[in-house]
mmCIF file of C-alpha atoms in Angstrom:
data_model
loop_
_atom_site.group_PDB
_atom_site.id
_atom_site.type_symbol
_atom_site.label_atom_id
_atom_site.label_comp_id
_atom_site.label_asym_id
_atom_site.label_seq_id
_atom_site.Cartn_x
_atom_site.Cartn_y
_atom_site.Cartn_z
ATOM 1 C CA UNK A 1 66.421 -60.528 -44.855
ATOM 2 C CA UNK A 2 64.202 -61.004 -47.921
ATOM 3 C CA UNK A 3 63.600 -58.103 -50.237
ATOM 4 C CA UNK A 4 60.728 -57.905 -52.630
ATOM 5 C CA UNK A 5 61.564 -58.341 -56.340
ATOM 6 C CA UNK A 6 60.412 -54.752 -56.974
ATOM 7 C CA UNK A 7 62.894 -53.386 -54.448
ATOM 8 C CA UNK A 8 65.685 -55.489 -55.946
ATOM 9 C CA UNK A 9 64.891 -54.241 -59.463
ATOM 10 C CA UNK A 10 64.655 -50.661 -58.208
ATOM 11 C CA UNK A 11 68.019 -50.997 -56.494
ATOM 12 C CA UNK A 12 69.540 -52.435 -59.698
ATOM 13 C CA UNK A 13 68.172 -49.536 -61.770
ATOM 14 C CA UNK A 14 69.551 -46.943 -59.345
ATOM 15 C CA UNK A 15 72.898 -48.724 -59.280
ATOM 16 C CA UNK A 16 72.969 -48.828 -63.106
ATOM 17 C CA UNK A 17 72.093 -45.129 -63.366
ATOM 18 C CA UNK A 18 74.844 -44.104 -60.955
ATOM 19 C CA UNK A 19 77.420 -46.131 -62.912
ATOM 20 C CA UNK A 20 76.315 -44.875 -66.347
ATOM 21 C CA UNK A 21 76.210 -41.256 -65.231
ATOM 22 C CA UNK A 22 79.833 -41.596 -64.110
ATOM 23 C CA UNK A 23 80.803 -43.248 -67.394
ATOM 24 C CA UNK A 24 79.277 -40.409 -69.455
ATOM 25 C CA UNK A 25 81.019 -37.655 -67.493
ATOM 26 C CA UNK A 26 84.204 -36.359 -69.202
ATOM 27 C CA UNK A 27 87.293 -37.927 -67.730
ATOM 28 C CA UNK A 28 89.889 -36.017 -65.753
ATOM 29 C CA UNK A 29 92.700 -38.454 -66.542
ATOM 30 C CA UNK A 30 93.245 -40.708 -69.553
ATOM 31 C CA UNK A 31 95.349 -43.790 -68.757
ATOM 32 C CA UNK A 32 97.226 -44.901 -71.885
ATOM 33 C CA UNK A 33 98.729 -48.366 -71.440
ATOM 34 C CA UNK A 34 99.465 -51.728 -73.058
ATOM 35 C CA UNK A 35 96.884 -54.065 -71.575
ATOM 36 C CA UNK A 36 98.922 -57.279 -71.702
ATOM 37 C CA UNK A 37 101.691 -55.624 -69.686
ATOM 38 C CA UNK A 38 99.944 -53.328 -67.230
ATOM 39 C CA UNK A 39 96.147 -53.663 -67.085
ATOM 40 C CA UNK A 40 96.268 -55.889 -63.998
ATOM 41 C CA UNK A 41 99.099 -53.988 -62.393
ATOM 42 C CA UNK A 42 99.970 -50.294 -62.591
ATOM 43 C CA UNK A 43 97.157 -49.158 -64.922
ATOM 44 C CA UNK A 44 94.451 -50.982 -62.964
ATOM 45 C CA UNK A 45 95.844 -49.982 -59.570
ATOM 46 C CA UNK A 46 96.150 -46.343 -60.636
ATOM 47 C CA UNK A 47 92.599 -46.328 -62.030
ATOM 48 C CA UNK A 48 91.213 -47.760 -58.772
ATOM 49 C CA UNK A 49 93.183 -45.332 -56.606
ATOM 50 C CA UNK A 50 92.165 -42.272 -58.644
ATOM 51 C CA UNK A 51 88.543 -43.409 -58.544
ATOM 52 C CA UNK A 52 88.707 -43.687 -54.740
ATOM 53 C CA UNK A 53 90.017 -40.112 -54.710
ATOM 54 C CA UNK A 54 86.798 -39.132 -56.522
ATOM 55 C CA UNK A 55 88.586 -38.344 -59.773
ATOM 56 C CA UNK A 56 87.245 -39.628 -63.068
ATOM 57 C CA UNK A 57 89.960 -41.627 -64.843
ATOM 58 C CA UNK A 58 89.464 -43.343 -68.196
ATOM 59 C CA UNK A 59 90.747 -46.896 -68.562
ATOM 60 C CA UNK A 60 89.413 -48.757 -71.584
ATOM 61 C CA UNK A 61 88.479 -51.947 -69.744
ATOM 62 C CA UNK A 62 86.645 -50.015 -67.017
ATOM 63 C CA UNK A 63 85.217 -47.076 -68.968
ATOM 64 C CA UNK A 64 83.862 -48.765 -72.084
ATOM 65 C CA UNK A 65 81.002 -51.171 -72.597
ATOM 66 C CA UNK A 66 80.139 -53.677 -75.318
ATOM 67 C CA UNK A 67 78.909 -51.827 -78.391
ATOM 68 C CA UNK A 68 81.103 -48.741 -77.920
ATOM 69 C CA UNK A 69 83.100 -47.711 -80.994
ATOM 70 C CA UNK A 70 86.770 -47.993 -80.011
ATOM 71 C CA UNK A 71 88.290 -44.983 -81.755
ATOM 72 C CA UNK A 72 85.230 -42.794 -81.214
ATOM 73 C CA UNK A 73 85.072 -43.419 -77.454
ATOM 74 C CA UNK A 74 88.827 -43.343 -76.844
ATOM 75 C CA UNK A 75 89.479 -40.285 -79.008
ATOM 76 C CA UNK A 76 86.629 -38.420 -77.314
ATOM 77 C CA UNK A 77 87.993 -39.298 -73.864
ATOM 78 C CA UNK A 78 91.452 -38.018 -74.837
ATOM 79 C CA UNK A 79 90.095 -34.780 -76.321
ATOM 80 C CA UNK A 80 88.062 -34.127 -73.172
ATOM 81 C CA UNK A 81 90.598 -35.153 -70.532
ATOM 82 C CA UNK A 82 92.809 -32.732 -68.662
ATOM 83 C CA UNK A 83 95.819 -34.990 -68.049
ATOM 84 C CA UNK A 84 97.188 -38.084 -69.726
ATOM 85 C CA UNK A 85 99.167 -40.836 -68.044
ATOM 86 C CA UNK A 86 101.255 -42.902 -70.466
ATOM 87 C CA UNK A 87 102.317 -46.210 -68.932
ATOM 88 C CA UNK A 88 105.226 -47.440 -71.052
ATOM 89 C CA UNK A 89 106.074 -51.133 -70.846
ATOM 90 C CA UNK A 90 108.119 -53.699 -72.798
ATOM 91 C CA UNK A 91 105.378 -54.389 -75.405
ATOM 92 C CA UNK A 92 103.919 -50.873 -75.546
ATOM 93 C CA UNK A 93 105.348 -49.929 -78.949
ATOM 94 C CA UNK A 94 103.919 -53.080 -80.555
ATOM 95 C CA UNK A 95 100.407 -51.671 -80.200
ATOM 96 C CA UNK A 96 98.890 -49.414 -82.839
ATOM 97 C CA UNK A 97 96.245 -48.363 -80.298
ATOM 98 C CA UNK A 98 98.815 -47.320 -77.667
ATOM 99 C CA UNK A 99 100.764 -45.255 -80.172
ATOM 100 C CA UNK A 100 97.608 -43.710 -81.648
ATOM 101 C CA UNK A 101 96.424 -42.687 -78.172
ATOM 102 C CA UNK A 102 99.828 -41.254 -77.263
ATOM 103 C CA UNK A 103 99.981 -39.272 -80.511
ATOM 104 C CA UNK A 104 96.510 -37.831 -79.899
ATOM 105 C CA UNK A 105 97.399 -36.904 -76.300
ATOM 106 C CA UNK A 106 100.488 -35.067 -77.556
ATOM 107 C CA UNK A 107 98.721 -33.455 -80.535
ATOM 108 C CA UNK A 108 95.983 -32.085 -78.268
ATOM 109 C CA UNK A 109 98.713 -30.692 -76.000
ATOM 110 C CA UNK A 110 97.496 -32.435 -72.872
ATOM 111 C CA UNK A 111 99.746 -32.577 -69.854
ATOM 112 C CA UNK A 112 101.278 -36.037 -69.846
ATOM 113 C CA UNK A 113 102.851 -38.041 -67.051
ATOM 114 C CA UNK A 114 105.036 -40.853 -68.400
ATOM 115 C CA UNK A 115 105.509 -43.954 -66.277
ATOM 116 C CA UNK A 116 108.318 -46.174 -67.521
ATOM 117 C CA UNK A 117 107.416 -49.598 -66.120
ATOM 118 C CA UNK A 118 110.080 -52.267 -66.683
ATOM 119 C CA UNK A 119 111.453 -50.331 -69.658
ATOM 120 C CA UNK A 120 113.930 -47.496 -70.125
ATOM 121 C CA UNK A 121 112.962 -44.534 -72.308
ATOM 122 C CA UNK A 122 115.913 -45.287 -74.606
ATOM 123 C CA UNK A 123 114.467 -48.765 -75.301
ATOM 124 C CA UNK A 124 111.210 -47.397 -76.730
ATOM 125 C CA UNK A 125 111.059 -47.317 -80.528
ATOM 126 C CA UNK A 126 108.311 -47.270 -83.122
ATOM 127 C CA UNK A 127 108.786 -50.304 -85.341
ATOM 128 C CA UNK A 128 107.760 -50.410 -88.997
ATOM 129 C CA UNK A 129 106.181 -53.790 -89.720
ATOM 130 C CA UNK A 130 104.978 -52.641 -93.136
ATOM 131 C CA UNK A 131 101.309 -52.414 -92.148
ATOM 132 C CA UNK A 132 101.158 -48.868 -90.787
ATOM 133 C CA UNK A 133 100.912 -45.824 -93.094
ATOM 134 C CA UNK A 134 104.050 -43.638 -93.172
ATOM 135 C CA UNK A 135 102.039 -40.657 -91.872
ATOM 136 C CA UNK A 136 101.047 -42.621 -88.748
ATOM 137 C CA UNK A 137 104.617 -43.836 -88.198
ATOM 138 C CA UNK A 138 105.790 -40.232 -88.286
ATOM 139 C CA UNK A 139 103.077 -39.124 -85.788
ATOM 140 C CA UNK A 140 103.879 -42.029 -83.491
ATOM 141 C CA UNK A 141 107.637 -41.430 -83.577
ATOM 142 C CA UNK A 142 107.183 -37.730 -82.834
ATOM 143 C CA UNK A 143 104.811 -38.437 -79.916
ATOM 144 C CA UNK A 144 107.105 -41.095 -78.472
ATOM 145 C CA UNK A 145 110.099 -38.736 -78.601
ATOM 146 C CA UNK A 146 108.053 -36.002 -76.886
ATOM 147 C CA UNK A 147 107.081 -38.425 -74.109
ATOM 148 C CA UNK A 148 110.634 -39.717 -73.714
ATOM 149 C CA UNK A 149 111.762 -36.134 -73.131
ATOM 150 C CA UNK A 150 109.120 -35.440 -70.492
ATOM 151 C CA UNK A 151 109.957 -35.918 -66.821
ATOM 152 C CA UNK A 152 108.268 -39.086 -65.669
ATOM 153 C CA UNK A 153 108.368 -41.920 -63.194
ATOM 154 C CA UNK A 154 110.416 -45.088 -63.523
ATOM 155 C CA UNK A 155 109.477 -48.390 -61.975
ATOM 156 C CA UNK A 156 111.010 -51.850 -61.815
ATOM 157 C CA UNK A 157 108.294 -54.372 -60.951
ATOM 158 C CA UNK A 158 110.830 -56.839 -59.524
ATOM 159 C CA UNK A 159 112.237 -54.470 -56.913
ATOM 160 C CA UNK A 160 109.772 -51.577 -56.716
ATOM 161 C CA UNK A 161 107.004 -50.911 -54.220
ATOM 162 C CA UNK A 162 103.614 -50.866 -55.998
ATOM 163 C CA UNK A 163 101.922 -48.745 -53.357
ATOM 164 C CA UNK A 164 104.695 -46.118 -53.586
ATOM 165 C CA UNK A 165 104.325 -46.029 -57.377
ATOM 166 C CA UNK A 166 100.548 -45.589 -57.207
ATOM 167 C CA UNK A 167 100.840 -42.904 -54.520
ATOM 168 C CA UNK A 168 103.550 -41.010 -56.418
ATOM 169 C CA UNK A 169 101.678 -41.274 -59.726
ATOM 170 C CA UNK A 170 98.426 -40.124 -58.073
ATOM 171 C CA UNK A 171 100.191 -37.146 -56.478
ATOM 172 C CA UNK A 172 101.619 -36.226 -59.890
ATOM 173 C CA UNK A 173 98.171 -36.489 -61.479
ATOM 174 C CA UNK A 174 96.623 -34.268 -58.794
ATOM 175 C CA UNK A 175 99.381 -31.632 -59.080
ATOM 176 C CA UNK A 176 98.978 -31.566 -62.862
ATOM 177 C CA UNK A 177 95.167 -31.362 -62.632
ATOM 178 C CA UNK A 178 95.456 -28.399 -60.271
ATOM 179 C CA UNK A 179 97.905 -26.730 -62.653
ATOM 180 C CA UNK A 180 95.631 -27.282 -65.666
ATOM 181 C CA UNK A 181 92.584 -25.949 -63.817
ATOM 182 C CA UNK A 182 94.517 -22.869 -62.654
ATOM 183 C CA UNK A 183 95.641 -22.224 -66.250
ATOM 184 C CA UNK A 184 92.030 -22.538 -67.452
ATOM 185 C CA UNK A 185 90.814 -20.121 -64.772
ATOM 186 C CA UNK A 186 93.554 -17.647 -65.683
ATOM 187 C CA UNK A 187 92.610 -17.786 -69.389
ATOM 188 C CA UNK A 188 88.937 -17.154 -68.540
ATOM 189 C CA UNK A 189 89.765 -13.925 -66.669
#
């Protein structure tokens, strides 16, 4: 079936509008993760599953476009989200961005769901490589300790079931979103 070029362009414009309108909507869930460890596994799978559930998750690789200012876009998404998911992994604490995002999630008092993927909470430490200001190191250490003392999910990628993890994490996100929305409704009364 051949379509006219005008119909193809029109379809492309409508498709673009529907995607950009979704991108501009405040996110329900901010997924904080270390890309090299989890973007193609738990973070990506969780993003896709939450999207299919008609939620609006934020995942940097899916929610940002070329030209976006990193800190501006990410910080705005965190400040406007209702729930944060922190996916901890072996290289998580090596990333300034991961620790900055976690600190902002904690400072803004968002509900957070930790997922400890291939790492135990006791193994997570902020390292001082001499390039990070002392004030940031203190923020990061505080946020990491708060997350380590929050009930979360643990997962071993060698023996665990990915679909169970995604389902359990999604259920936790939904329960927390409902709780946050009920608290907001109660405060408005």
